[in-house]
mmCIF file with all atom_site columns, C-alpha atoms in Angstrom:
data_model
loop_
_atom_site.group_PDB
_atom_site.id
_atom_site.type_symbol
_atom_site.label_atom_id
_atom_site.label_alt_id
_atom_site.label_comp_id
_atom_site.label_asym_id
_atom_site.label_entity_id
_atom_site.label_seq_id
_atom_site.pdbx_PDB_ins_code
_atom_site.Cartn_x
_atom_site.Cartn_y
_atom_site.Cartn_z
_atom_site.occupancy
_atom_site.B_iso_or_equiv
_atom_site.pdbx_formal_charge
_atom_site.auth_seq_id
_atom_site.auth_comp_id
_atom_site.auth_asym_id
_atom_site.auth_atom_id
_atom_site.pdbx_PDB_model_num
ATOM 1   C CA . MET B 1 1   ? 0.017   -0.327  -0.191  1.00 43.00 ? 18  MET B CA 1
ATOM 2   C CA . LEU B 1 2   ? 2.857   2.627   1.070   1.00 49.00 ? 19  LEU B CA 1
ATOM 3   C CA . ALA B 1 3   ? 5.268   1.688   -1.975  1.00 51.00 ? 20  ALA B CA 1
ATOM 4   C CA . LYS B 1 4   ? 2.543   2.694   -4.505  1.00 52.00 ? 21  LYS B CA 1
ATOM 5   C CA . GLU B 1 5   ? 2.021   6.268   -2.802  1.00 53.00 ? 22  GLU B CA 1
ATOM 6   C CA . PHE B 1 6   ? 5.613   7.320   -3.425  1.00 59.00 ? 23  PHE B CA 1
ATOM 7   C CA . GLU B 1 7   ? 6.429   8.834   -6.388  1.00 66.00 ? 24  GLU B CA 1
ATOM 8   C CA . CYS B 1 8   ? 10.049  9.124   -7.155  1.00 72.00 ? 25  CYS B CA 1
ATOM 9   C CA . GLU B 1 9   ? 11.128  12.480  -8.589  1.00 74.00 ? 26  GLU B CA 1
ATOM 10  C CA . LYS B 1 10  ? 14.794  11.404  -9.825  1.00 79.00 ? 27  LYS B CA 1
ATOM 11  C CA . CYS B 1 11  ? 16.644  13.922  -8.247  1.00 81.00 ? 28  CYS B CA 1
ATOM 12  C CA . GLY B 1 12  ? 19.214  11.646  -8.213  1.00 85.00 ? 29  GLY B CA 1
ATOM 13  C CA . PHE B 1 13  ? 19.781  11.692  -3.880  1.00 85.00 ? 30  PHE B CA 1
ATOM 14  C CA . CYS B 1 14  ? 19.669  8.244   -3.313  1.00 86.00 ? 31  CYS B CA 1
ATOM 15  C CA . CYS B 1 15  ? 22.698  7.812   -5.851  1.00 91.00 ? 32  CYS B CA 1
ATOM 16  C CA . GLN B 1 16  ? 24.483  10.013  -3.937  1.00 91.00 ? 33  GLN B CA 1
ATOM 17  C CA . LEU B 1 17  ? 24.446  7.894   -0.924  1.00 90.00 ? 34  LEU B CA 1
ATOM 18  C CA . ASP B 1 18  ? 27.418  5.459   0.553   1.00 91.00 ? 35  ASP B CA 1
ATOM 19  C CA . VAL B 1 19  ? 25.831  1.766   -0.566  1.00 93.00 ? 36  VAL B CA 1
ATOM 20  C CA . LYS B 1 20  ? 27.062  -0.607  1.713   1.00 94.00 ? 37  LYS B CA 1
ATOM 21  C CA . LEU B 1 21  ? 26.769  -4.441  -0.371  1.00 96.00 ? 38  LEU B CA 1
ATOM 22  C CA . ARG B 1 22  ? 25.530  -7.849  1.073   1.00 96.00 ? 39  ARG B CA 1
ATOM 23  C CA . SER B 1 23  ? 27.330  -10.453 -0.457  1.00 96.00 ? 40  SER B CA 1
ATOM 24  C CA . GLU B 1 24  ? 23.982  -11.364 -2.366  1.00 96.00 ? 41  GLU B CA 1
ATOM 25  C CA . ASP B 1 25  ? 24.127  -7.901  -4.021  1.00 96.00 ? 42  ASP B CA 1
ATOM 26  C CA . VAL B 1 26  ? 27.746  -8.561  -5.008  1.00 96.00 ? 43  VAL B CA 1
ATOM 27  C CA . LYS B 1 27  ? 27.034  -11.727 -6.263  1.00 96.00 ? 44  LYS B CA 1
ATOM 28  C CA . LYS B 1 28  ? 23.936  -10.474 -7.983  1.00 95.00 ? 45  LYS B CA 1
ATOM 29  C CA . ILE B 1 29  ? 25.704  -7.161  -9.635  1.00 96.00 ? 46  ILE B CA 1
ATOM 30  C CA . LYS B 1 30  ? 28.338  -9.365  -10.862 1.00 94.00 ? 47  LYS B CA 1
ATOM 31  C CA . LYS B 1 31  ? 26.380  -11.787 -12.752 1.00 93.00 ? 48  LYS B CA 1
ATOM 32  C CA . ILE B 1 32  ? 25.581  -8.304  -15.541 1.00 94.00 ? 49  ILE B CA 1
ATOM 33  C CA . LYS B 1 33  ? 28.452  -5.959  -14.732 1.00 92.00 ? 50  LYS B CA 1
ATOM 34  C CA . LYS B 1 34  ? 32.272  -5.893  -13.248 1.00 91.00 ? 51  LYS B CA 1
ATOM 35  C CA . ASN B 1 35  ? 34.527  -3.354  -11.761 1.00 91.00 ? 52  ASN B CA 1
ATOM 36  C CA . PHE B 1 36  ? 31.926  -1.785  -9.577  1.00 95.00 ? 53  PHE B CA 1
ATOM 37  C CA . THR B 1 37  ? 32.961  -2.336  -5.458  1.00 95.00 ? 54  THR B CA 1
ATOM 38  C CA . ARG B 1 38  ? 35.336  -0.341  -3.698  1.00 95.00 ? 55  ARG B CA 1
ATOM 39  C CA . ARG B 1 39  ? 36.636  -0.825  0.001   1.00 95.00 ? 56  ARG B CA 1
ATOM 40  C CA . LYS B 1 40  ? 36.200  1.517   3.049   1.00 93.00 ? 57  LYS B CA 1
ATOM 41  C CA . ASP B 1 41  ? 36.729  0.578   6.674   1.00 93.00 ? 58  ASP B CA 1
ATOM 42  C CA . GLY B 1 42  ? 36.712  -3.372  5.497   1.00 95.00 ? 59  GLY B CA 1
ATOM 43  C CA . GLU B 1 43  ? 33.631  -3.069  4.059   1.00 95.00 ? 60  GLU B CA 1
ATOM 44  C CA . THR B 1 44  ? 32.035  -3.629  0.616   1.00 96.00 ? 61  THR B CA 1
ATOM 45  C CA . PHE B 1 45  ? 30.588  -0.503  -0.969  1.00 96.00 ? 62  PHE B CA 1
ATOM 46  C CA . LEU B 1 46  ? 29.531  0.806   -4.432  1.00 96.00 ? 63  LEU B CA 1
ATOM 47  C CA . LYS B 1 47  ? 31.843  2.649   -6.107  1.00 96.00 ? 64  LYS B CA 1
ATOM 48  C CA . LYS B 1 48  ? 31.520  6.044   -7.433  1.00 95.00 ? 65  LYS B CA 1
ATOM 49  C CA . ASN B 1 49  ? 31.497  8.146   -10.419 1.00 94.00 ? 66  ASN B CA 1
ATOM 50  C CA . GLY B 1 50  ? 32.368  11.606  -8.721  1.00 94.00 ? 67  GLY B CA 1
ATOM 51  C CA . LYS B 1 51  ? 29.283  12.415  -6.096  1.00 94.00 ? 68  LYS B CA 1
ATOM 52  C CA . PHE B 1 52  ? 27.228  9.662   -7.774  1.00 95.00 ? 69  PHE B CA 1
ATOM 53  C CA . CYS B 1 53  ? 26.695  5.830   -7.912  1.00 95.00 ? 70  CYS B CA 1
ATOM 54  C CA . VAL B 1 54  ? 28.585  4.345   -11.068 1.00 96.00 ? 71  VAL B CA 1
ATOM 55  C CA . PHE B 1 55  ? 25.283  2.955   -12.197 1.00 96.00 ? 72  PHE B CA 1
ATOM 56  C CA . TYR B 1 56  ? 24.022  6.672   -11.936 1.00 94.00 ? 73  TYR B CA 1
ATOM 57  C CA . ASP B 1 57  ? 23.016  7.258   -15.428 1.00 92.00 ? 74  ASP B CA 1
ATOM 58  C CA . ASN B 1 58  ? 20.206  10.189  -17.122 1.00 89.00 ? 75  ASN B CA 1
ATOM 59  C CA . LYS B 1 59  ? 19.082  10.404  -13.690 1.00 87.00 ? 76  LYS B CA 1
ATOM 60  C CA . LEU B 1 60  ? 18.140  6.412   -13.915 1.00 90.00 ? 77  LEU B CA 1
ATOM 61  C CA . CYS B 1 61  ? 19.622  3.452   -12.053 1.00 92.00 ? 78  CYS B CA 1
ATOM 62  C CA . SER B 1 62  ? 21.317  1.814   -15.253 1.00 94.00 ? 79  SER B CA 1
ATOM 63  C CA . ILE B 1 63  ? 21.232  -1.339  -13.325 1.00 94.00 ? 80  ILE B CA 1
ATOM 64  C CA . TYR B 1 64  ? 17.739  -1.034  -11.558 1.00 91.00 ? 81  TYR B CA 1
ATOM 65  C CA . LEU B 1 65  ? 16.624  -4.558  -12.047 1.00 92.00 ? 82  LEU B CA 1
ATOM 66  C CA . TYR B 1 66  ? 19.598  -5.732  -10.268 1.00 94.00 ? 83  TYR B CA 1
ATOM 67  C CA . ARG B 1 67  ? 20.025  -2.629  -7.682  1.00 93.00 ? 84  ARG B CA 1
ATOM 68  C CA . PRO B 1 68  ? 21.473  -3.628  -4.282  1.00 95.00 ? 85  PRO B CA 1
ATOM 69  C CA . TYR B 1 69  ? 18.914  -4.375  -1.541  1.00 92.00 ? 86  TYR B CA 1
ATOM 70  C CA . GLU B 1 70  ? 20.133  -1.060  0.498   1.00 90.00 ? 87  GLU B CA 1
ATOM 71  C CA . CYS B 1 71  ? 18.695  0.871   -2.626  1.00 90.00 ? 88  CYS B CA 1
ATOM 72  C CA . THR B 1 72  ? 15.286  -0.737  -3.423  1.00 86.00 ? 89  THR B CA 1
ATOM 73  C CA . ARG B 1 73  ? 14.523  0.179   0.363   1.00 84.00 ? 90  ARG B CA 1
ATOM 74  C CA . PHE B 1 74  ? 14.733  3.968   -0.449  1.00 82.00 ? 91  PHE B CA 1
ATOM 75  C CA . PRO B 1 75  ? 13.602  6.186   0.825   1.00 81.00 ? 92  PRO B CA 1
ATOM 76  C CA . PHE B 1 76  ? 13.185  4.369   3.887   1.00 79.00 ? 93  PHE B CA 1
ATOM 77  C CA . ASN B 1 77  ? 15.657  3.971   6.816   1.00 77.00 ? 94  ASN B CA 1
ATOM 78  C CA . LYS B 1 78  ? 16.444  0.544   8.408   1.00 77.00 ? 95  LYS B CA 1
ATOM 79  C CA . ASP B 1 79  ? 14.084  1.789   11.417  1.00 81.00 ? 96  ASP B CA 1
ATOM 80  C CA . GLY B 1 80  ? 10.723  2.372   9.321   1.00 76.00 ? 97  GLY B CA 1
ATOM 81  C CA . SER B 1 81  ? 11.135  5.963   9.239   1.00 78.00 ? 98  SER B CA 1
ATOM 82  C CA . MET B 1 82  ? 11.918  7.993   5.704   1.00 76.00 ? 99  MET B CA 1
ATOM 83  C CA . ASN B 1 83  ? 15.324  9.601   5.144   1.00 76.00 ? 100 ASN B CA 1
ATOM 84  C CA . GLU B 1 84  ? 14.927  13.111  6.270   1.00 77.00 ? 101 GLU B CA 1
ATOM 85  C CA . LYS B 1 85  ? 16.457  14.358  3.090   1.00 74.00 ? 102 LYS B CA 1
ATOM 86  C CA . CYS B 1 86  ? 14.156  12.879  0.504   1.00 74.00 ? 103 CYS B CA 1
ATOM 87  C CA . ARG B 1 87  ? 12.757  15.288  -1.506  1.00 66.00 ? 104 ARG B CA 1
ATOM 88  C CA . GLN B 1 88  ? 9.040   13.778  -1.415  1.00 67.00 ? 105 GLN B CA 1
ATOM 89  C CA . LYS B 1 89  ? 9.528   13.611  2.173   1.00 61.00 ? 106 LYS B CA 1
ATOM 90  C CA . LYS B 1 90  ? 6.548   15.869  3.240   1.00 60.00 ? 107 LYS B CA 1
ATOM 91  C CA . ASP B 1 91  ? 3.933   14.683  -0.456  1.00 62.00 ? 108 ASP B CA 1
ATOM 92  C CA . PHE B 1 92  ? 4.272   11.146  0.715   1.00 60.00 ? 109 PHE B CA 1
ATOM 93  C CA . SER B 1 93  ? 3.439   11.900  4.416   1.00 58.00 ? 110 SER B CA 1
ATOM 94  C CA . SER B 1 94  ? 0.578   12.968  3.159   1.00 62.00 ? 111 SER B CA 1
ATOM 95  C CA . LYS B 1 95  ? -0.806  10.939  0.860   1.00 61.00 ? 112 LYS B CA 1
ATOM 96  C CA . VAL B 1 96  ? -0.122  7.956   3.101   1.00 60.00 ? 113 VAL B CA 1
ATOM 97  C CA . THR B 1 97  ? -2.375  9.952   5.877   1.00 59.00 ? 114 THR B CA 1
ATOM 98  C CA . GLN B 1 98  ? -5.080  10.392  3.124   1.00 63.00 ? 115 GLN B CA 1
ATOM 99  C CA . SER B 1 99  ? -4.445  6.984   2.439   1.00 64.00 ? 116 SER B CA 1
ATOM 100 C CA . ILE B 1 100 ? -5.042  5.291   6.170   1.00 60.00 ? 117 ILE B CA 1
ATOM 101 C CA . VAL B 1 101 ? -8.588  8.063   6.750   1.00 61.00 ? 118 VAL B CA 1
ATOM 102 C CA . LYS B 1 102 ? -9.661  6.924   3.460   1.00 69.00 ? 119 LYS B CA 1
ATOM 103 C CA . PHE B 1 103 ? -9.256  3.332   4.547   1.00 66.00 ? 120 PHE B CA 1
ATOM 104 C CA . MET B 1 104 ? -10.608 3.491   8.095   1.00 66.00 ? 121 MET B CA 1
ATOM 105 C CA . ASN B 1 105 ? -13.631 5.238   6.266   1.00 75.00 ? 122 ASN B CA 1
ATOM 106 C CA . GLU B 1 106 ? -13.931 2.112   4.270   1.00 72.00 ? 123 GLU B CA 1
#
């Protein structure tokens, strides 16, 4: 229900985050791309091209169907809250509230 209320503006903010990769992510992406990881503090992250992810291309993710788990969750944080810097935060919250009110009145 909530995912359909979120409409991405393709602002690229999420593609500037430091995306930590799980081993499953690496295996999945290796099937289609090579040379996309970097090490930091003993952990594996997506490489960046400047300030953006190496897969950021013309405001879209070039590996969208294979994107890492962390990317599939955005704009939501691990605790379920919405990332404060996401430009959709205010509009999304309003849409969710409207959906809940509609559901409660059915």
